[in-house]
């Protein structure tokens, strides 16, 4: 029997709310504990180079006290790599990063940046973290991912989730399905994330071989109305129903 699909909750926007007013609340650790109670399997935080939401102190605090494994999202930048080497999170997801972006736009160009990524994957994995690469569902990219030695890919679902044209959405979903098949055939664990919400989760669940979905913004937004525990539980129910 296949394993049940897992939910990792990205709590960056708990820190966004805190940073907006320079307060000490809401506390990402408290959020992580509530996500754990509601059944999430991991907590994702993105330590951006611009530190717009999660701060270094959050990463250190969560790495000591979070009841769930941490999935640290990060750019392949030496400053952040040094922090990751110190913290040794259970998982690390390498993502591309641009200063002006609202959120992570597009996947890593693993073909073009192969040498730099291979080196970082090796350093982080040798240090005990499982490394995943956040990529578009493209065959050449996935082949390059496997060659880096990474064990996991996170397929970027953002373009599909944001597509308003139904024909384009179908094409993008088909690309994700093919990408998941390709990744699996290369021996890679398949995670997915970006833009997933209660409205599109049923379609996301048609992607085969999924191990973990990493979901942030829609859950934190829903939590404003129903509370974080209920928001996580709602998403878990939707995942189970699918
Ligand atoms: N996975 C990755 C690699 C991301 O960069 C993000 C956004 O930080 C997410 C998942 C979560 O996306 P969302 O907040 O749209 O659910």
Short mmCIF file of N, CA and C in Angstrom, two decimals, residues 94-223:
data_model
loop_
_atom_site.label_atom_id
_atom_site.label_comp_id
_atom_site.label_asym_id
_atom_site.label_seq_id
_atom_site.Cartn_x
_atom_site.Cartn_y
_atom_site.Cartn_z
N UNK A 94 16.55 23.76 -1.78
CA UNK A 94 17.25 24.85 -2.46
C UNK A 94 16.30 25.48 -3.48
N UNK A 95 16.19 26.80 -3.41
CA UNK A 95 15.27 27.53 -4.29
C UNK A 95 16.01 28.69 -4.94
N UNK A 96 15.50 29.16 -6.09
CA UNK A 96 16.08 30.39 -6.65
C UNK A 96 15.52 31.57 -5.87
N UNK A 97 16.24 32.66 -5.86
CA UNK A 97 15.76 33.82 -5.09
C UNK A 97 16.09 35.11 -5.83
N UNK A 98 15.08 35.98 -5.92
CA UNK A 98 15.32 37.31 -6.49
C UNK A 98 14.83 38.34 -5.48
N UNK A 99 15.55 39.43 -5.35
CA UNK A 99 15.23 40.44 -4.33
C UNK A 99 13.81 40.99 -4.44
N UNK A 100 13.38 41.33 -5.65
CA UNK A 100 12.12 42.05 -5.81
C UNK A 100 10.89 41.13 -5.87
N UNK A 101 11.10 39.82 -5.88
CA UNK A 101 9.96 38.93 -6.09
C UNK A 101 9.01 38.95 -4.88
N UNK A 102 7.72 38.70 -5.15
CA UNK A 102 6.74 38.61 -4.06
C UNK A 102 6.92 37.29 -3.34
N UNK A 103 7.21 36.25 -4.12
CA UNK A 103 7.46 34.92 -3.57
C UNK A 103 8.36 34.20 -4.57
N UNK A 104 8.77 32.95 -4.26
CA UNK A 104 9.70 32.26 -5.16
C UNK A 104 9.07 32.11 -6.55
N UNK A 105 9.73 32.68 -7.55
CA UNK A 105 9.18 32.64 -8.91
C UNK A 105 10.00 31.68 -9.75
N UNK A 106 9.36 30.62 -10.25
CA UNK A 106 10.05 29.66 -11.11
C UNK A 106 10.96 28.76 -10.31
N UNK A 107 11.34 27.65 -10.94
CA UNK A 107 12.22 26.70 -10.27
C UNK A 107 13.69 27.00 -10.53
N UNK A 108 14.55 26.22 -9.91
CA UNK A 108 16.00 26.36 -10.12
C UNK A 108 16.36 25.98 -11.55
N UNK A 109 17.31 26.70 -12.14
CA UNK A 109 17.85 26.28 -13.42
C UNK A 109 19.03 25.34 -13.11
N UNK A 110 18.70 24.07 -12.94
CA UNK A 110 19.72 23.11 -12.48
C UNK A 110 20.72 22.80 -13.59
N UNK A 111 20.27 22.89 -14.84
CA UNK A 111 21.20 22.60 -15.95
C UNK A 111 22.28 23.68 -16.00
N UNK A 112 21.85 24.94 -15.97
CA UNK A 112 22.81 26.04 -16.08
C UNK A 112 23.71 26.15 -14.83
N UNK A 113 23.13 25.88 -13.67
CA UNK A 113 23.90 26.07 -12.42
C UNK A 113 24.36 24.75 -11.82
N UNK A 114 24.57 23.77 -12.72
CA UNK A 114 24.81 22.40 -12.24
C UNK A 114 25.98 22.29 -11.26
N UNK A 115 27.11 22.86 -11.64
CA UNK A 115 28.31 22.66 -10.81
C UNK A 115 28.15 23.23 -9.41
N UNK A 116 27.60 24.45 -9.35
CA UNK A 116 27.42 25.10 -8.04
C UNK A 116 26.41 24.33 -7.20
N UNK A 117 25.35 23.87 -7.84
CA UNK A 117 24.32 23.15 -7.07
C UNK A 117 24.83 21.78 -6.61
N UNK A 118 25.54 21.10 -7.50
CA UNK A 118 26.06 19.77 -7.13
C UNK A 118 26.96 19.88 -5.89
N UNK A 119 27.79 20.93 -5.89
CA UNK A 119 28.71 21.12 -4.77
C UNK A 119 27.93 21.38 -3.47
N UNK A 120 26.93 22.23 -3.56
CA UNK A 120 26.16 22.56 -2.35
C UNK A 120 25.35 21.36 -1.87
N UNK A 121 24.75 20.64 -2.81
CA UNK A 121 23.99 19.43 -2.42
C UNK A 121 24.92 18.49 -1.65
N UNK A 122 26.12 18.31 -2.17
CA UNK A 122 27.07 17.39 -1.52
C UNK A 122 27.44 17.88 -0.12
N UNK A 123 27.75 19.16 -0.01
CA UNK A 123 28.14 19.71 1.32
C UNK A 123 27.01 19.54 2.33
N UNK A 124 25.80 19.84 1.90
CA UNK A 124 24.67 19.79 2.85
C UNK A 124 24.31 18.35 3.20
N UNK A 125 24.37 17.46 2.19
CA UNK A 125 24.02 16.05 2.47
C UNK A 125 25.11 15.39 3.31
N UNK A 126 26.36 15.72 3.04
CA UNK A 126 27.46 15.18 3.85
C UNK A 126 27.33 15.63 5.31
N UNK A 127 26.65 16.75 5.50
CA UNK A 127 26.46 17.32 6.84
C UNK A 127 25.21 16.74 7.53
N UNK A 128 24.49 15.87 6.82
CA UNK A 128 23.37 15.17 7.45
C UNK A 128 21.98 15.63 7.09
N UNK A 129 21.84 16.63 6.20
CA UNK A 129 20.50 17.07 5.79
C UNK A 129 20.11 16.38 4.49
N UNK A 130 18.82 16.09 4.35
CA UNK A 130 18.31 15.59 3.07
C UNK A 130 18.02 16.82 2.21
N UNK A 131 18.55 16.83 0.99
CA UNK A 131 18.40 18.02 0.15
C UNK A 131 17.38 17.80 -0.96
N UNK A 132 16.50 18.77 -1.10
CA UNK A 132 15.58 18.73 -2.24
C UNK A 132 15.80 19.97 -3.10
N UNK A 133 15.48 19.82 -4.38
CA UNK A 133 15.65 20.93 -5.33
C UNK A 133 14.27 21.35 -5.84
N UNK A 134 14.00 22.64 -5.75
CA UNK A 134 12.69 23.17 -6.16
C UNK A 134 12.75 23.49 -7.65
N UNK A 135 12.03 22.73 -8.44
CA UNK A 135 12.20 22.83 -9.89
C UNK A 135 10.87 22.76 -10.65
N UNK A 136 10.91 23.29 -11.86
CA UNK A 136 9.78 23.10 -12.77
C UNK A 136 9.84 21.66 -13.27
N UNK A 137 8.67 21.17 -13.66
CA UNK A 137 8.57 19.76 -14.07
C UNK A 137 9.07 19.58 -15.49
N UNK A 138 10.36 19.64 -15.66
CA UNK A 138 10.96 19.60 -16.99
C UNK A 138 11.98 18.45 -17.00
N UNK A 139 11.90 17.62 -18.04
CA UNK A 139 12.68 16.38 -18.05
C UNK A 139 14.19 16.61 -17.91
N UNK A 140 14.72 17.55 -18.68
CA UNK A 140 16.18 17.81 -18.63
C UNK A 140 16.59 18.30 -17.23
N UNK A 141 15.73 19.14 -16.66
CA UNK A 141 16.01 19.67 -15.32
C UNK A 141 16.01 18.53 -14.31
N UNK A 142 15.04 17.64 -14.43
CA UNK A 142 14.93 16.53 -13.47
C UNK A 142 16.12 15.58 -13.59
N UNK A 143 16.55 15.36 -14.84
CA UNK A 143 17.74 14.51 -15.04
C UNK A 143 18.95 15.14 -14.36
N UNK A 144 19.07 16.46 -14.51
CA UNK A 144 20.20 17.16 -13.88
C UNK A 144 20.09 17.07 -12.35
N UNK A 145 18.85 17.16 -11.84
CA UNK A 145 18.65 17.04 -10.38
C UNK A 145 19.21 15.71 -9.88
N UNK A 146 18.86 14.65 -10.57
CA UNK A 146 19.32 13.31 -10.15
C UNK A 146 20.84 13.26 -10.15
N UNK A 147 21.45 13.91 -11.16
CA UNK A 147 22.92 13.88 -11.27
C UNK A 147 23.61 14.66 -10.15
N UNK A 148 22.92 15.62 -9.54
CA UNK A 148 23.54 16.37 -8.44
C UNK A 148 23.73 15.50 -7.20
N UNK A 149 22.97 14.39 -7.16
CA UNK A 149 23.02 13.54 -5.96
C UNK A 149 21.89 13.84 -4.99
N UNK A 150 21.06 14.86 -5.30
CA UNK A 150 19.90 15.15 -4.44
C UNK A 150 18.95 13.96 -4.48
N UNK A 151 18.29 13.74 -3.35
CA UNK A 151 17.39 12.58 -3.27
C UNK A 151 15.93 12.95 -3.51
N UNK A 152 15.66 14.27 -3.46
CA UNK A 152 14.28 14.74 -3.50
C UNK A 152 14.16 15.92 -4.46
N UNK A 153 13.02 15.97 -5.17
CA UNK A 153 12.69 17.21 -5.89
C UNK A 153 11.36 17.72 -5.38
N UNK A 154 11.22 19.04 -5.34
CA UNK A 154 9.91 19.62 -5.07
C UNK A 154 9.45 20.26 -6.37
N UNK A 155 8.36 19.73 -6.92
CA UNK A 155 7.85 20.27 -8.19
C UNK A 155 7.11 21.58 -7.92
N UNK A 156 7.44 22.58 -8.72
CA UNK A 156 6.85 23.92 -8.57
C UNK A 156 5.45 23.89 -9.18
N UNK A 157 4.45 23.99 -8.32
CA UNK A 157 3.06 23.91 -8.79
C UNK A 157 2.46 25.30 -9.04
N UNK A 158 3.26 26.35 -8.84
CA UNK A 158 2.74 27.72 -8.89
C UNK A 158 2.08 28.10 -10.21
N UNK A 159 2.71 27.74 -11.34
CA UNK A 159 2.13 28.15 -12.63
C UNK A 159 0.78 27.49 -12.83
N UNK A 160 0.68 26.20 -12.48
CA UNK A 160 -0.61 25.52 -12.59
C UNK A 160 -1.64 26.18 -11.67
N UNK A 161 -1.26 26.41 -10.42
CA UNK A 161 -2.21 26.94 -9.43
C UNK A 161 -2.69 28.34 -9.81
N UNK A 162 -1.82 29.11 -10.45
CA UNK A 162 -2.18 30.50 -10.79
C UNK A 162 -2.90 30.61 -12.13
N UNK A 163 -2.88 29.54 -12.93
CA UNK A 163 -3.43 29.63 -14.30
C UNK A 163 -4.95 29.85 -14.24
N UNK A 164 -5.43 30.87 -14.95
CA UNK A 164 -6.88 31.13 -14.96
C UNK A 164 -7.51 30.54 -16.22
N UNK A 165 -6.71 30.31 -17.24
CA UNK A 165 -7.24 29.72 -18.48
C UNK A 165 -7.28 28.20 -18.30
N UNK A 166 -8.48 27.59 -18.40
CA UNK A 166 -8.60 26.15 -18.12
C UNK A 166 -7.76 25.27 -19.05
N UNK A 167 -7.58 25.71 -20.30
CA UNK A 167 -6.79 24.88 -21.24
C UNK A 167 -5.32 24.90 -20.82
N UNK A 168 -4.85 26.11 -20.50
CA UNK A 168 -3.46 26.22 -20.04
C UNK A 168 -3.28 25.43 -18.73
N UNK A 169 -4.26 25.52 -17.84
CA UNK A 169 -4.15 24.81 -16.56
C UNK A 169 -4.02 23.30 -16.80
N UNK A 170 -4.81 22.77 -17.74
CA UNK A 170 -4.72 21.34 -18.06
C UNK A 170 -3.33 20.97 -18.57
N UNK A 171 -2.80 21.85 -19.45
CA UNK A 171 -1.46 21.58 -20.01
C UNK A 171 -0.41 21.59 -18.90
N UNK A 172 -0.54 22.54 -17.99
CA UNK A 172 0.44 22.64 -16.91
C UNK A 172 0.32 21.47 -15.93
N UNK A 173 -0.92 21.01 -15.72
CA UNK A 173 -1.11 19.86 -14.84
C UNK A 173 -0.51 18.60 -15.48
N UNK A 174 -0.72 18.47 -16.80
CA UNK A 174 -0.16 17.31 -17.52
C UNK A 174 1.37 17.32 -17.39
N UNK A 175 1.95 18.53 -17.47
CA UNK A 175 3.41 18.66 -17.35
C UNK A 175 3.86 18.20 -15.96
N UNK A 176 3.10 18.55 -14.94
CA UNK A 176 3.43 18.13 -13.57
C UNK A 176 3.32 16.61 -13.43
N UNK A 177 2.27 16.04 -14.05
CA UNK A 177 2.08 14.58 -13.98
C UNK A 177 3.26 13.87 -14.66
N UNK A 178 3.61 14.35 -15.85
CA UNK A 178 4.74 13.75 -16.57
C UNK A 178 6.04 13.94 -15.79
N UNK A 179 6.18 15.11 -15.19
CA UNK A 179 7.39 15.40 -14.41
C UNK A 179 7.51 14.47 -13.21
N UNK A 180 6.38 14.22 -12.56
CA UNK A 180 6.40 13.33 -11.40
C UNK A 180 6.79 11.91 -11.82
N UNK A 181 6.26 11.47 -12.96
CA UNK A 181 6.62 10.13 -13.48
C UNK A 181 8.12 10.08 -13.77
N UNK A 182 8.61 11.14 -14.40
CA UNK A 182 10.03 11.19 -14.77
C UNK A 182 10.91 11.18 -13.52
N UNK A 183 10.54 12.01 -12.54
CA UNK A 183 11.34 12.09 -11.30
C UNK A 183 11.37 10.74 -10.61
N UNK A 184 10.22 10.11 -10.55
CA UNK A 184 10.14 8.80 -9.90
C UNK A 184 11.03 7.78 -10.62
N UNK A 185 10.99 7.82 -11.97
CA UNK A 185 11.80 6.86 -12.74
C UNK A 185 13.29 7.10 -12.51
N UNK A 186 13.65 8.31 -12.11
CA UNK A 186 15.05 8.63 -11.82
C UNK A 186 15.42 8.32 -10.36
N UNK A 187 14.43 7.80 -9.61
CA UNK A 187 14.69 7.41 -8.23
C UNK A 187 14.57 8.55 -7.23
N UNK A 188 13.93 9.65 -7.68
CA UNK A 188 13.81 10.82 -6.80
C UNK A 188 12.49 10.79 -6.04
N UNK A 189 12.53 11.22 -4.78
CA UNK A 189 11.28 11.43 -4.03
C UNK A 189 10.61 12.69 -4.60
N UNK A 190 9.28 12.63 -4.73
CA UNK A 190 8.56 13.74 -5.34
C UNK A 190 7.72 14.50 -4.31
N UNK A 191 8.11 15.72 -4.04
CA UNK A 191 7.30 16.64 -3.24
C UNK A 191 6.74 17.69 -4.20
N UNK A 192 5.81 18.48 -3.71
CA UNK A 192 5.27 19.56 -4.55
C UNK A 192 4.86 20.72 -3.67
N UNK A 193 4.89 21.91 -4.26
CA UNK A 193 4.46 23.06 -3.49
C UNK A 193 4.42 24.33 -4.30
N UNK A 194 3.71 25.27 -3.78
CA UNK A 194 3.54 26.63 -4.26
C UNK A 194 2.14 26.86 -4.82
N UNK A 195 1.44 27.76 -4.16
CA UNK A 195 0.12 28.18 -4.64
C UNK A 195 -1.00 27.19 -4.38
N UNK A 196 -0.73 26.15 -3.59
CA UNK A 196 -1.76 25.12 -3.37
C UNK A 196 -2.77 25.64 -2.33
N UNK A 197 -4.05 25.46 -2.65
CA UNK A 197 -5.10 25.88 -1.71
C UNK A 197 -6.26 24.89 -1.75
N UNK A 198 -7.27 25.17 -0.95
CA UNK A 198 -8.41 24.24 -0.85
C UNK A 198 -9.13 24.10 -2.21
N UNK A 199 -9.10 25.14 -3.02
CA UNK A 199 -9.78 25.10 -4.31
C UNK A 199 -9.07 24.26 -5.36
N UNK A 200 -7.75 24.15 -5.29
CA UNK A 200 -7.04 23.42 -6.35
C UNK A 200 -6.44 22.09 -5.87
N UNK A 201 -6.62 21.79 -4.59
CA UNK A 201 -5.96 20.59 -4.04
C UNK A 201 -6.41 19.30 -4.74
N UNK A 202 -7.70 19.22 -5.13
CA UNK A 202 -8.18 17.98 -5.75
C UNK A 202 -7.42 17.71 -7.05
N UNK A 203 -7.15 18.76 -7.82
CA UNK A 203 -6.41 18.59 -9.09
C UNK A 203 -4.94 18.25 -8.80
N UNK A 204 -4.39 18.89 -7.77
CA UNK A 204 -2.99 18.60 -7.40
C UNK A 204 -2.85 17.11 -7.07
N UNK A 205 -3.88 16.56 -6.45
CA UNK A 205 -3.79 15.15 -6.01
C UNK A 205 -3.83 14.17 -7.19
N UNK A 206 -4.05 14.67 -8.40
CA UNK A 206 -3.97 13.77 -9.57
C UNK A 206 -2.51 13.58 -10.00
N UNK A 207 -1.60 14.34 -9.41
CA UNK A 207 -0.17 14.14 -9.71
C UNK A 207 0.28 12.86 -8.99
N UNK A 208 0.89 11.93 -9.72
CA UNK A 208 1.27 10.66 -9.08
C UNK A 208 2.54 10.78 -8.22
N UNK A 209 2.74 9.78 -7.37
CA UNK A 209 3.99 9.58 -6.62
C UNK A 209 4.30 10.67 -5.59
N UNK A 210 3.30 11.46 -5.21
CA UNK A 210 3.59 12.55 -4.27
C UNK A 210 3.89 12.02 -2.88
N UNK A 211 4.92 12.53 -2.28
CA UNK A 211 5.26 12.17 -0.90
C UNK A 211 4.76 13.25 0.07
N UNK A 212 5.15 14.50 -0.19
CA UNK A 212 4.81 15.61 0.72
C UNK A 212 4.39 16.83 -0.08
N UNK A 213 3.34 17.50 0.40
CA UNK A 213 2.97 18.81 -0.15
C UNK A 213 3.40 19.87 0.85
N UNK A 214 4.10 20.89 0.39
CA UNK A 214 4.49 22.00 1.26
C UNK A 214 3.59 23.19 0.95
N UNK A 215 2.78 23.56 1.93
CA UNK A 215 1.76 24.59 1.71
C UNK A 215 1.89 25.67 2.79
N UNK A 216 1.85 26.93 2.35
CA UNK A 216 2.01 28.00 3.30
C UNK A 216 0.90 29.03 3.26
N UNK A 217 0.96 29.89 2.25
CA UNK A 217 0.14 31.10 2.24
C UNK A 217 -1.35 30.83 2.46
N UNK A 218 -1.90 29.85 1.75
CA UNK A 218 -3.36 29.63 1.85
C UNK A 218 -3.75 29.15 3.25
N UNK A 219 -2.89 28.39 3.89
CA UNK A 219 -3.20 27.90 5.24
C UNK A 219 -3.13 29.04 6.25
N UNK A 220 -2.09 29.86 6.15
CA UNK A 220 -1.95 30.96 7.11
C UNK A 220 -3.08 31.98 6.89
N UNK A 221 -3.45 32.20 5.61
CA UNK A 221 -4.56 33.12 5.32
C UNK A 221 -5.86 32.58 5.90
N UNK A 222 -6.10 31.31 5.74
CA UNK A 222 -7.33 30.70 6.27
C UNK A 222 -7.36 30.75 7.80
N UNK A 223 -6.16 30.65 8.38
CA UNK A 223 -6.05 30.65 9.85
C UNK A 223 -6.56 31.96 10.46
#
